[in-house]
Coordinates of C-alpha atoms and ligand atoms in Angstrom, one line a residue:
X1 CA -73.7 40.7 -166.0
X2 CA -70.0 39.6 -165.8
X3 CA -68.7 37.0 -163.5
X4 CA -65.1 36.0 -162.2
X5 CA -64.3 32.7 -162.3
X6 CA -61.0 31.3 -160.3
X7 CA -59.8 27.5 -160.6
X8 CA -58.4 26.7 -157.2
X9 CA -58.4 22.6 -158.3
X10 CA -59.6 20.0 -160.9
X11 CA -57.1 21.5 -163.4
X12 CA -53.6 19.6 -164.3
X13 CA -55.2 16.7 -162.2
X14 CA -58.0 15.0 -161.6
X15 CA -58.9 15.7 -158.1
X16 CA -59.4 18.6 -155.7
X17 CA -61.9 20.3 -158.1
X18 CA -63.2 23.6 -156.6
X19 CA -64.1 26.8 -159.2
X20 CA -64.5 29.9 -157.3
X21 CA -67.6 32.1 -159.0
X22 CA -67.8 35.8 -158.0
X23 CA -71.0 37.5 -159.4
X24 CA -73.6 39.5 -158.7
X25 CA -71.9 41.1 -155.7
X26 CA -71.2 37.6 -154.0
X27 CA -69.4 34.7 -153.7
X28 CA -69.6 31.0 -154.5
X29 CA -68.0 27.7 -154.5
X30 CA -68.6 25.0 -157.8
X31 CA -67.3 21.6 -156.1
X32 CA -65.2 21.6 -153.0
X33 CA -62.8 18.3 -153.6
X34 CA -59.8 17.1 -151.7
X35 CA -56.5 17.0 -153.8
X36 CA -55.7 13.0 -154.1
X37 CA -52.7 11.2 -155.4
X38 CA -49.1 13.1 -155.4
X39 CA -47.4 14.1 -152.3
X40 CA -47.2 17.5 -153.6
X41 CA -50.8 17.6 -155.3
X42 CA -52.1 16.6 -151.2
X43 CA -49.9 19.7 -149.8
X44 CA -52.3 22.2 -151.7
X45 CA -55.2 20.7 -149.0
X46 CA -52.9 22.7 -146.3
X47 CA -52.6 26.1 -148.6
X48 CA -54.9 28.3 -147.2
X49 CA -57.9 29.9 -149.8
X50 CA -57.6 33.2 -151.3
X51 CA -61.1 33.8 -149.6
X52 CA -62.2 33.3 -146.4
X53 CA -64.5 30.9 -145.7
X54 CA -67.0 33.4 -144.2
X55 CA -67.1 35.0 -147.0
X56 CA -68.3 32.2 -149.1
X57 CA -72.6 33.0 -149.8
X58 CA -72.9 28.6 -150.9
X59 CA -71.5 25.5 -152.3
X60 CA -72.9 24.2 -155.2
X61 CA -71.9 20.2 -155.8
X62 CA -72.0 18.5 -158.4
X63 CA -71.4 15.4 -157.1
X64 CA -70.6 13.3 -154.0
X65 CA -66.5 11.9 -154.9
X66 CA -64.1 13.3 -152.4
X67 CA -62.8 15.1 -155.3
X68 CA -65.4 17.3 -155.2
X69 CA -67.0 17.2 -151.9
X70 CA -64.1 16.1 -149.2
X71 CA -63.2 19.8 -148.6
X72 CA -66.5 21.1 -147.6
X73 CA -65.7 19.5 -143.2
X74 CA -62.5 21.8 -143.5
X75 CA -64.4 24.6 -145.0
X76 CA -67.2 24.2 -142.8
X77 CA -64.7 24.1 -140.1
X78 CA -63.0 27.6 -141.0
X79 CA -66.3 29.4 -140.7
X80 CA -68.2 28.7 -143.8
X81 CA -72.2 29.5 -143.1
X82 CA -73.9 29.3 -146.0
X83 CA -75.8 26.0 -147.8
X84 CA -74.2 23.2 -149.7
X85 CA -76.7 22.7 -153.0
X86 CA -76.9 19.4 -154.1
X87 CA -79.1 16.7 -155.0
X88 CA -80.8 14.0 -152.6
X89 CA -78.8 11.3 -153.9
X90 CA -75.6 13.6 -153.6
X91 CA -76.3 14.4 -149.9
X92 CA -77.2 11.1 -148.8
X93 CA -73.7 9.7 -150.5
X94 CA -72.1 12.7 -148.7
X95 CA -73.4 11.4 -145.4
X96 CA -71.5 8.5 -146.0
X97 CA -68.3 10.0 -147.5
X98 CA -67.3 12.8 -145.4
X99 CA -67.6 11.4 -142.2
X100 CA -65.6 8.1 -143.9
X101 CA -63.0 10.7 -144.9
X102 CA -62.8 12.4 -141.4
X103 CA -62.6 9.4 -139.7
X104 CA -59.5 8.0 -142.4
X105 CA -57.8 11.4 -142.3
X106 CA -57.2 10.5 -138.3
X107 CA -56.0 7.6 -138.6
X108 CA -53.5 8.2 -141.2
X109 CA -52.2 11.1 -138.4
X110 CA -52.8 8.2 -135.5
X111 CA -51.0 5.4 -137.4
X112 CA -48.0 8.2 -138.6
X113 CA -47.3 9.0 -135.1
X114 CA -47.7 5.8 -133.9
X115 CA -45.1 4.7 -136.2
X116 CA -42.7 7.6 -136.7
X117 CA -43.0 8.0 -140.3
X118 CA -44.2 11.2 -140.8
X119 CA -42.1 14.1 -140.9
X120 CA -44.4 16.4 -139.1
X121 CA -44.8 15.8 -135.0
X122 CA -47.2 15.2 -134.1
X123 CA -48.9 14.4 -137.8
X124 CA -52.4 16.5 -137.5
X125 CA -55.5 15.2 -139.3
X126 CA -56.7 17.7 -142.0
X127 CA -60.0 17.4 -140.0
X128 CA -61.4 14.9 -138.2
X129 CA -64.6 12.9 -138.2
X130 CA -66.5 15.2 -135.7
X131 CA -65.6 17.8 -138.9
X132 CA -66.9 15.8 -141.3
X133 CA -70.3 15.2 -139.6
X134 CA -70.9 18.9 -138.7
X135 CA -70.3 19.8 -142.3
X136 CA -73.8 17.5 -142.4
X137 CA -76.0 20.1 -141.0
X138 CA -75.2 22.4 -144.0
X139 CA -76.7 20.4 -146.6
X140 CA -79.3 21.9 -148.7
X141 CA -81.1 19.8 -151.4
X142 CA -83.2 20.7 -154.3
X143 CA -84.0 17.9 -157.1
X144 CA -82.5 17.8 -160.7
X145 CA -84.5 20.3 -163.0
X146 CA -85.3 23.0 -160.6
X147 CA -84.2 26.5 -160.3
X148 CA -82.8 27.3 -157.7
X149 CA -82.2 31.1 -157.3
X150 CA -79.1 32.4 -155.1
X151 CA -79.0 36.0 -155.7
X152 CA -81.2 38.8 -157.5
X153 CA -79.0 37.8 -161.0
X154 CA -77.9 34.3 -160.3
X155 CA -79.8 30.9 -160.6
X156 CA -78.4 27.3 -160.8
X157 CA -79.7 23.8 -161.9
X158 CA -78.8 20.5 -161.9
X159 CA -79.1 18.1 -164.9
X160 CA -78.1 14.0 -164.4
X161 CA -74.5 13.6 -165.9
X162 CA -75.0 10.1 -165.4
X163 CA -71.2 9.0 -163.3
X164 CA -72.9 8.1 -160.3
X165 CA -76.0 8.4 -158.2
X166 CA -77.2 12.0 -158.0
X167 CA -73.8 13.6 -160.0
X168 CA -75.2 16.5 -162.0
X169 CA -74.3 18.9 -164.4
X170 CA -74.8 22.2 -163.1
X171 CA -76.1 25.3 -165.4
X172 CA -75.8 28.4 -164.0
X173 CA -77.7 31.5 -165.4
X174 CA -76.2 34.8 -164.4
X175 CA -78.3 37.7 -166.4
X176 CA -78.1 36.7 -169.7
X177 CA -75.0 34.4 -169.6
X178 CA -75.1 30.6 -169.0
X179 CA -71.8 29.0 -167.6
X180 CA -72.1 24.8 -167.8
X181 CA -70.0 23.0 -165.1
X182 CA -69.6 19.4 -166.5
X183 CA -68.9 17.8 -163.6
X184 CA -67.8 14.3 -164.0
X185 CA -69.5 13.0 -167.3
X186 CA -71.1 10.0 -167.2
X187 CA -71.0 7.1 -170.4
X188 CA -73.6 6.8 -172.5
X189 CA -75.4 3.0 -172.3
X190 CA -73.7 2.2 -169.0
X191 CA -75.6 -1.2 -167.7
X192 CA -76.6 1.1 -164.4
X193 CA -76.4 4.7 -164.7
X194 CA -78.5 6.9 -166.6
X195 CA -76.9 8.9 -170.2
X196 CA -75.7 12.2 -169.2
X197 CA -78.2 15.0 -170.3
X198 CA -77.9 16.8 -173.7
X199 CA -77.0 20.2 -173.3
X200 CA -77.9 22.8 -176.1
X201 CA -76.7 25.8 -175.1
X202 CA -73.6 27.3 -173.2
X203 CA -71.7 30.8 -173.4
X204 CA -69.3 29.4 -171.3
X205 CA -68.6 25.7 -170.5
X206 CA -66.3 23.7 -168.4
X207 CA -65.6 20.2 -169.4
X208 CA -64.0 17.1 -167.5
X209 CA -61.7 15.8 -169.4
X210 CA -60.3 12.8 -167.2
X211 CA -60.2 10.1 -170.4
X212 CA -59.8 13.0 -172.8
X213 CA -56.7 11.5 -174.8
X214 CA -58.3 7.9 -174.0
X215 CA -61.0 5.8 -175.6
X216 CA -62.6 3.0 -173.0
X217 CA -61.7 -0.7 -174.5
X218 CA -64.5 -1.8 -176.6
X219 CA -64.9 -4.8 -175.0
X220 CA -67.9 -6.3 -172.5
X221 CA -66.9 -6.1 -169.0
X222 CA -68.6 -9.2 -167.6
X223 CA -66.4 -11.3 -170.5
X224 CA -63.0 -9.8 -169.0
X225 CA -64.4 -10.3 -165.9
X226 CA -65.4 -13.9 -166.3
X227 CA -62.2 -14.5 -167.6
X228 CA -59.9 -12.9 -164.6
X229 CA -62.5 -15.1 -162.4
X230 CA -62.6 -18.2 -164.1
X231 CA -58.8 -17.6 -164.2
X232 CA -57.8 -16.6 -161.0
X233 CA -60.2 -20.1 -159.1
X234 CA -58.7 -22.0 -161.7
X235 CA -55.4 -21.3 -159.9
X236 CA -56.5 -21.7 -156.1
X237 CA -56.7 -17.7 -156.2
X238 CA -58.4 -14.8 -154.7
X239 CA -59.6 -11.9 -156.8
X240 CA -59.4 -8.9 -155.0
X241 CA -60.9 -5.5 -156.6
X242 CA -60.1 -2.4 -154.9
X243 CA -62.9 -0.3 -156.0
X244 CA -64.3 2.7 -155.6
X245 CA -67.3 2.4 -152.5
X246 CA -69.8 4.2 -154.0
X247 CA -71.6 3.2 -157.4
X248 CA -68.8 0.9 -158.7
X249 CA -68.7 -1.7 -156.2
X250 CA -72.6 -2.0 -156.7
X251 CA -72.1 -1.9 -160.7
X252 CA -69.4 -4.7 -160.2
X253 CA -72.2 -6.8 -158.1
X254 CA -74.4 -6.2 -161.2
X255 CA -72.2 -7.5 -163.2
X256 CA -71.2 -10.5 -160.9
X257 CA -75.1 -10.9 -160.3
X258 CA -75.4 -11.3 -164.1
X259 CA -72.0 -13.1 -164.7
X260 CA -73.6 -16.2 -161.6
X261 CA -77.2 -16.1 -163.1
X262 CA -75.6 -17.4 -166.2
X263 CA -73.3 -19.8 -164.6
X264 CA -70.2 -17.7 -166.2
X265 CA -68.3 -18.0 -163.0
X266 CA -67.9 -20.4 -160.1
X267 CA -69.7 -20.9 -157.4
X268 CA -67.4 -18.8 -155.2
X269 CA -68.3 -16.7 -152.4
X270 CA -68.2 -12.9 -153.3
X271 CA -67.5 -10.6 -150.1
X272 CA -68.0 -6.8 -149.6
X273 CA -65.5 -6.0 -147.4
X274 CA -66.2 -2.3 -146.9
X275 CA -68.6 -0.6 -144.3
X276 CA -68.8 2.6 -146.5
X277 CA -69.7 0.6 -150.1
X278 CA -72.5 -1.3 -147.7
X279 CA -74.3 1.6 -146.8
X280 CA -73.8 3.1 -150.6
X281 CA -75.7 -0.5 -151.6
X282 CA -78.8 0.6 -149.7
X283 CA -79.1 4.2 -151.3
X284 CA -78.6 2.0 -154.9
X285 CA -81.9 0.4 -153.9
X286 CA -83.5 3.9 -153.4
X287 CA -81.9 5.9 -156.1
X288 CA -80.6 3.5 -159.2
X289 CA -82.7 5.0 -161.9
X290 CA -82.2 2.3 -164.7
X291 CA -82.9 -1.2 -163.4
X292 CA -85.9 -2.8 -161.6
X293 CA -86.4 -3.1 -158.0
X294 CA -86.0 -6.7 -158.1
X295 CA -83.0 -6.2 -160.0
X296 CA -81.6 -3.7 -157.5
X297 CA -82.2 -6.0 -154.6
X298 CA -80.8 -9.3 -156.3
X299 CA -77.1 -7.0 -156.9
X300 CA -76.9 -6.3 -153.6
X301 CA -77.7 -9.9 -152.4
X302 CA -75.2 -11.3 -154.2
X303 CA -72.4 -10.7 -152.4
X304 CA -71.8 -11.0 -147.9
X305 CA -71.5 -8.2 -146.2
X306 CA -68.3 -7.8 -143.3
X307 CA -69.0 -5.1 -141.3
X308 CA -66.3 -5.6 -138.7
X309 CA -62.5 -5.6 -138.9
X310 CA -62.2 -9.2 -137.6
X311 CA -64.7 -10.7 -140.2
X312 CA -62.4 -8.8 -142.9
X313 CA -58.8 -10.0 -141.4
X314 CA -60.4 -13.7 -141.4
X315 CA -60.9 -13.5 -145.1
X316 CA -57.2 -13.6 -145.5
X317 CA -56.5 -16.3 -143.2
X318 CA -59.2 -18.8 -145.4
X319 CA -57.1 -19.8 -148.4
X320 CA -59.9 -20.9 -150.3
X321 CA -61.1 -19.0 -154.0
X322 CA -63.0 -15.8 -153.5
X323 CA -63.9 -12.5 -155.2
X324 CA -63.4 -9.5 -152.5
X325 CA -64.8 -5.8 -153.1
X326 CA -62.5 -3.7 -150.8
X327 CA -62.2 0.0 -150.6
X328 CA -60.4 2.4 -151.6
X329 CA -60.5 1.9 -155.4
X330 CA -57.0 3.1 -155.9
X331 CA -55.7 1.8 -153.0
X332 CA -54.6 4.9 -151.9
X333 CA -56.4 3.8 -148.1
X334 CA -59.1 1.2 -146.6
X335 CA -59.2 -1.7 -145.9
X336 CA -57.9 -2.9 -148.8
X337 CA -54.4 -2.0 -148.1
X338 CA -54.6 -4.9 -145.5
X339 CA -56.0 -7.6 -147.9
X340 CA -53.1 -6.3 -150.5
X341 CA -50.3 -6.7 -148.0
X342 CA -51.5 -10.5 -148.0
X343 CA -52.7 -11.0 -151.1
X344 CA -50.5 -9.3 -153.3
X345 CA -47.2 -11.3 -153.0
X346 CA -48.7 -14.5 -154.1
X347 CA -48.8 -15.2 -157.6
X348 CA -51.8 -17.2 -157.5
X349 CA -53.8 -14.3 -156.6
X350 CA -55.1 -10.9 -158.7
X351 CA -55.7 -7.6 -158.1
X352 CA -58.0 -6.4 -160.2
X353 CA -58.6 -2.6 -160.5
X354 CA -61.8 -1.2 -161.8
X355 CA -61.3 2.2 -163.2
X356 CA -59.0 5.3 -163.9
X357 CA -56.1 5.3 -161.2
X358 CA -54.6 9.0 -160.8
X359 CA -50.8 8.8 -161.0
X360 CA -48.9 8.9 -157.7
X361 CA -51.6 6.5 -156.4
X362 CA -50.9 2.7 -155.5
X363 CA -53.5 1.6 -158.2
X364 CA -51.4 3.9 -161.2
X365 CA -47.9 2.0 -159.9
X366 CA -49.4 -1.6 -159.9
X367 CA -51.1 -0.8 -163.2
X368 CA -47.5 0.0 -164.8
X369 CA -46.5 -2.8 -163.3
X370 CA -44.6 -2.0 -160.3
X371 CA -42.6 -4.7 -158.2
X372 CA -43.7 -3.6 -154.8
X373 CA -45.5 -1.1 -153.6
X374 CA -45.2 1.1 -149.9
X375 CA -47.8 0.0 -147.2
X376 CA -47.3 1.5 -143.9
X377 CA -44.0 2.1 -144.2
X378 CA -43.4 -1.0 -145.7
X379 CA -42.7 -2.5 -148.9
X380 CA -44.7 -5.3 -150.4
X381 CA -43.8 -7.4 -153.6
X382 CA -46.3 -7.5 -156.0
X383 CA -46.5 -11.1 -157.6
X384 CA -50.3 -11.2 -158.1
X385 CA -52.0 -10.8 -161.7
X386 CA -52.7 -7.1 -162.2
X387 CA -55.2 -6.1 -164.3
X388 CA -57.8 -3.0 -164.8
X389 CA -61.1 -3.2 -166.1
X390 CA -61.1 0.0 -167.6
X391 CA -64.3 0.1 -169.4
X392 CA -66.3 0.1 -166.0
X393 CA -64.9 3.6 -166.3
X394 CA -67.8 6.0 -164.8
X395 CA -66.4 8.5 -167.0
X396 CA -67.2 9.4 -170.5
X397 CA -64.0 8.7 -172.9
X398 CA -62.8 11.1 -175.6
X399 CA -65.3 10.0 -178.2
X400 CA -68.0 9.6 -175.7
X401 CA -67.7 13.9 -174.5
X402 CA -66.9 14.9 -178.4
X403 CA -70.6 13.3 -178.8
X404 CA -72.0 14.8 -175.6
X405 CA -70.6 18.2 -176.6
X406 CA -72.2 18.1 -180.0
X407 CA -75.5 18.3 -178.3
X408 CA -74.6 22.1 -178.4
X409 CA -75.9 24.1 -180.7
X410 CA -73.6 26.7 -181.2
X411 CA -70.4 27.0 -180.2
X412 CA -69.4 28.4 -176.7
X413 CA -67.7 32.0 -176.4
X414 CA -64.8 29.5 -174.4
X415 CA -64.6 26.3 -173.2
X416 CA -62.2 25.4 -170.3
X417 CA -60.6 21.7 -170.2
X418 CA -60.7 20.5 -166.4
X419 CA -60.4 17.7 -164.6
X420 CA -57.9 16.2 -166.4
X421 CA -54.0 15.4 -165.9
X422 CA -52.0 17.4 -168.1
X423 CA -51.8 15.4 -171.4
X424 CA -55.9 14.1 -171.0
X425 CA -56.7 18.0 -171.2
X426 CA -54.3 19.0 -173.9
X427 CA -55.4 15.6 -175.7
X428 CA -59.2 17.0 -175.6
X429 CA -58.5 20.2 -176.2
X430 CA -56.4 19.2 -179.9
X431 CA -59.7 17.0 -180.5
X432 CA -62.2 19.8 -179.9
X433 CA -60.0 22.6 -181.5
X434 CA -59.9 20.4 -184.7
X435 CA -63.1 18.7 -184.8
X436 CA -65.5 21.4 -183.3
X437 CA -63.4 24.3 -184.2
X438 CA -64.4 25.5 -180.5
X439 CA -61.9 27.8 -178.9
X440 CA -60.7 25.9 -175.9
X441 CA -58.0 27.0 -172.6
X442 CA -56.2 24.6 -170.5
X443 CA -56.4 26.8 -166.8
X444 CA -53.9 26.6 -164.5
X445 CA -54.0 26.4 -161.0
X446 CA -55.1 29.4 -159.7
X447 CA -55.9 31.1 -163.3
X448 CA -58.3 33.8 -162.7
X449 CA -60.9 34.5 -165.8
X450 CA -63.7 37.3 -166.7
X451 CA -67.1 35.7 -168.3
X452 CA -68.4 38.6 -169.6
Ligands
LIG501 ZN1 -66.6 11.6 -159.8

């Protein structure tokens, strides 16, 4: 039993992942991300699909990140019936995410119009937050290990990739042939996620290749972290780490958790300064897989919640040292974009990113070291410390999926290199060519292929 297989995102980039899958007479969605990052990267949001959304029998997610789930409000909106399969964890991030998303995607349009910098009139929200919570109702989830059949031929099930709480890697069993969807691979021995799952057998596999031409720095993160601390207070400075809200703001209060138990940093006060990574800290306590309950409880205690706007504009106004976890984690919107417009142009100060920054983002220019960067229509010098704790990474590095893919026992018919920007896929695709002897493809956008 053959089946088509159309990459309408997640390939030359690292965001908008969606794989169309026509078999067995129907039609399905892998992933259904937003584009991020370059202006011309976000237009394809506005191209309409090749199929209608009607047409479209279920989603299958493989994880939560708005790279893979922050289509599904506008499909939903343009008449998409069918269920989204995921896992618990995935759905319960999702309930967070999307209706974030929706909410951001209107103010973006609000605050264009308001102040005439958009060249659209009136700027329209790709969908709103009213979208975004609709899209809800559609969730459908099923646990990792199960089967879960979606036609007479076809049957899907999830295996923990690790990344974050409830990502999966999704095998999917049509007749005799097995197509793996990596999703976004987790590292092995992370401090708070669990190893991604060994798989043995593929005909046809998909692999993430975000770090693909990378390795992650060797190094501990709560010693480059204690350092960029001890550092920054040392100066009369503010840390502030825009970060991802779900699973690496609560892995960076692990590591602050740990780095304060052992009297590694200051006293200082540590404030989560994000609605969206608050919420995320209670599904921790009820998902995190690899620490204690107590252990769970004392992360998320170590750092003050703000909830409201005005508790987050006064912790600008207090000069004194502090560590603030602000969303988004590359800057690209949040509430960190108002704690960089202060914070940034004073030397004493440092912005410290925590993880891969996809180019065209604020997080990619201040990582290469920009001067200034654009905030709502303005510029803003950068004179704080930059630095990026890279090996907080969620995702595996080159080494780290050449192990992972190992696990197989015999080589896949093909292997496709996604999720990756252009030289991170070609860079993984050399490695496995030469070290595996697999035969790999780079798709493009839009590439159609037969799995037979
Ligand atoms: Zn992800």
């Amino acid at each position: 039993m053959g089946l088509k297989l159309t990459f309408l995102g997640g390939v030359g980039t690292v965001t908008g992942s969606k794989y169309l899958v026509e078999a067995d007479g129907r039609c399905f969605f892998v992933d259904c991300g937003l584009f991020q990052g370059f202006k011309q990267l976000r237009l394809r949001n506005w191209v309409p699909l090749p199929v209608d959304p009607k047409s479209i029998d279920a989603v299958i997610l493989t994880h939560a990140h708005l790279d893979h789930s922050g289509y599904l409000p506008l499909l939903v909106k343009e008449g998409f019936r069918g269920p989204i399969i995921c896992t618990p964890a995935t759905r319960d991030l999702c309930a967070i995410l999307l209706p974030d998303s929706g909410h951001l995607q209107e103010k973006d349009a609000e605050f264009a119009n308001r102040h005439g910098f958009s060249k659209h009139h009136p700027a329209l929200p790709l969908y709103t937050l009213k979208d975004a919570e609709a899209s809800l109702a559609r969730f459908a989830p099923i646990a990792f290990d199960q089967d879960k059949q979606l036609s007479a031929q076809l049957r899907v099930r999830f295996l923990p990739a690790g990344h974050i709480l409830g990502a999966a890697i999704i095998e999917m069993t049509c007749g005799d042939t097995k197509v793996v969807f990596s999703g976004d691979l987790g590292r092995p021995n992370s401090a708070t996620m669990v190893d991604p799952t060994p798989v043995q057998h593929a005909d046809y596999l998909l692999i993430e290749s975000t770090y693909g031409n990378r390795k992650h720095e060797a190094r501990d993160p709560e010693d480059m972290l204690a350092e960029i601390v001890n550092r920054t207070a040392g100066r009369g400075g503010t840390v502030l780490i825009p970060s991802f809200a779900v699973g690496r703001a609560q892995s960076l209060m692990y590591h602050l958790y740990r780095l304060k138990q052992a009297r590694r940093i200051p006293g200082i006060p540590i404030f989560l300064d994000s609605p969206m990574a608050i919420d995320a800290s209670d599904l921790f306590c009820k998902y995190e897989q690899k620490l204690s309950a107590a252990e769970c409880r004392a992360t998320c205690a170590v750092a003050r919640y703000v909830n409201d706007v005005e508790g987050s504009k006064a912790l600008d106004r207090d000069p004194t040292p502090k560590i603030i976890i602000s969303a988004s984690g590359m800057a690209t919107g949040g509430r960190v974009l108002h704690h960089l417009k202060l914070l940034a142009p004073d030397a004493r100060n440092t912005i410290l990113f925590a993880g891969f920054q996809a180019g065209g983002t604020r997080g990619d220019a201040m990582t290469r070291g920009a001067e200034s960067v654009k905030i709502h229509g303005s510029y803003v010098p950068i004179r704080a410390e930059v630095a990026n704790l890279h090996m907080l990474s969620a995702h595996a590095d080159a080494d780290e999926i050449l192990a992972w893919l190992r696990n197989l026992r015999t080589p896949p018919k093909k292997t496709f290199i996604t999720h990756g920007e252009p030289d991170a896929a070609d860079g993984l695709r050399h490695r496995i060519e030469e070290e595996l002897g697999w035969h790999c493809v780079v798709p493009e956008y839009r590439d159609t292929v037969e799995l037979t």
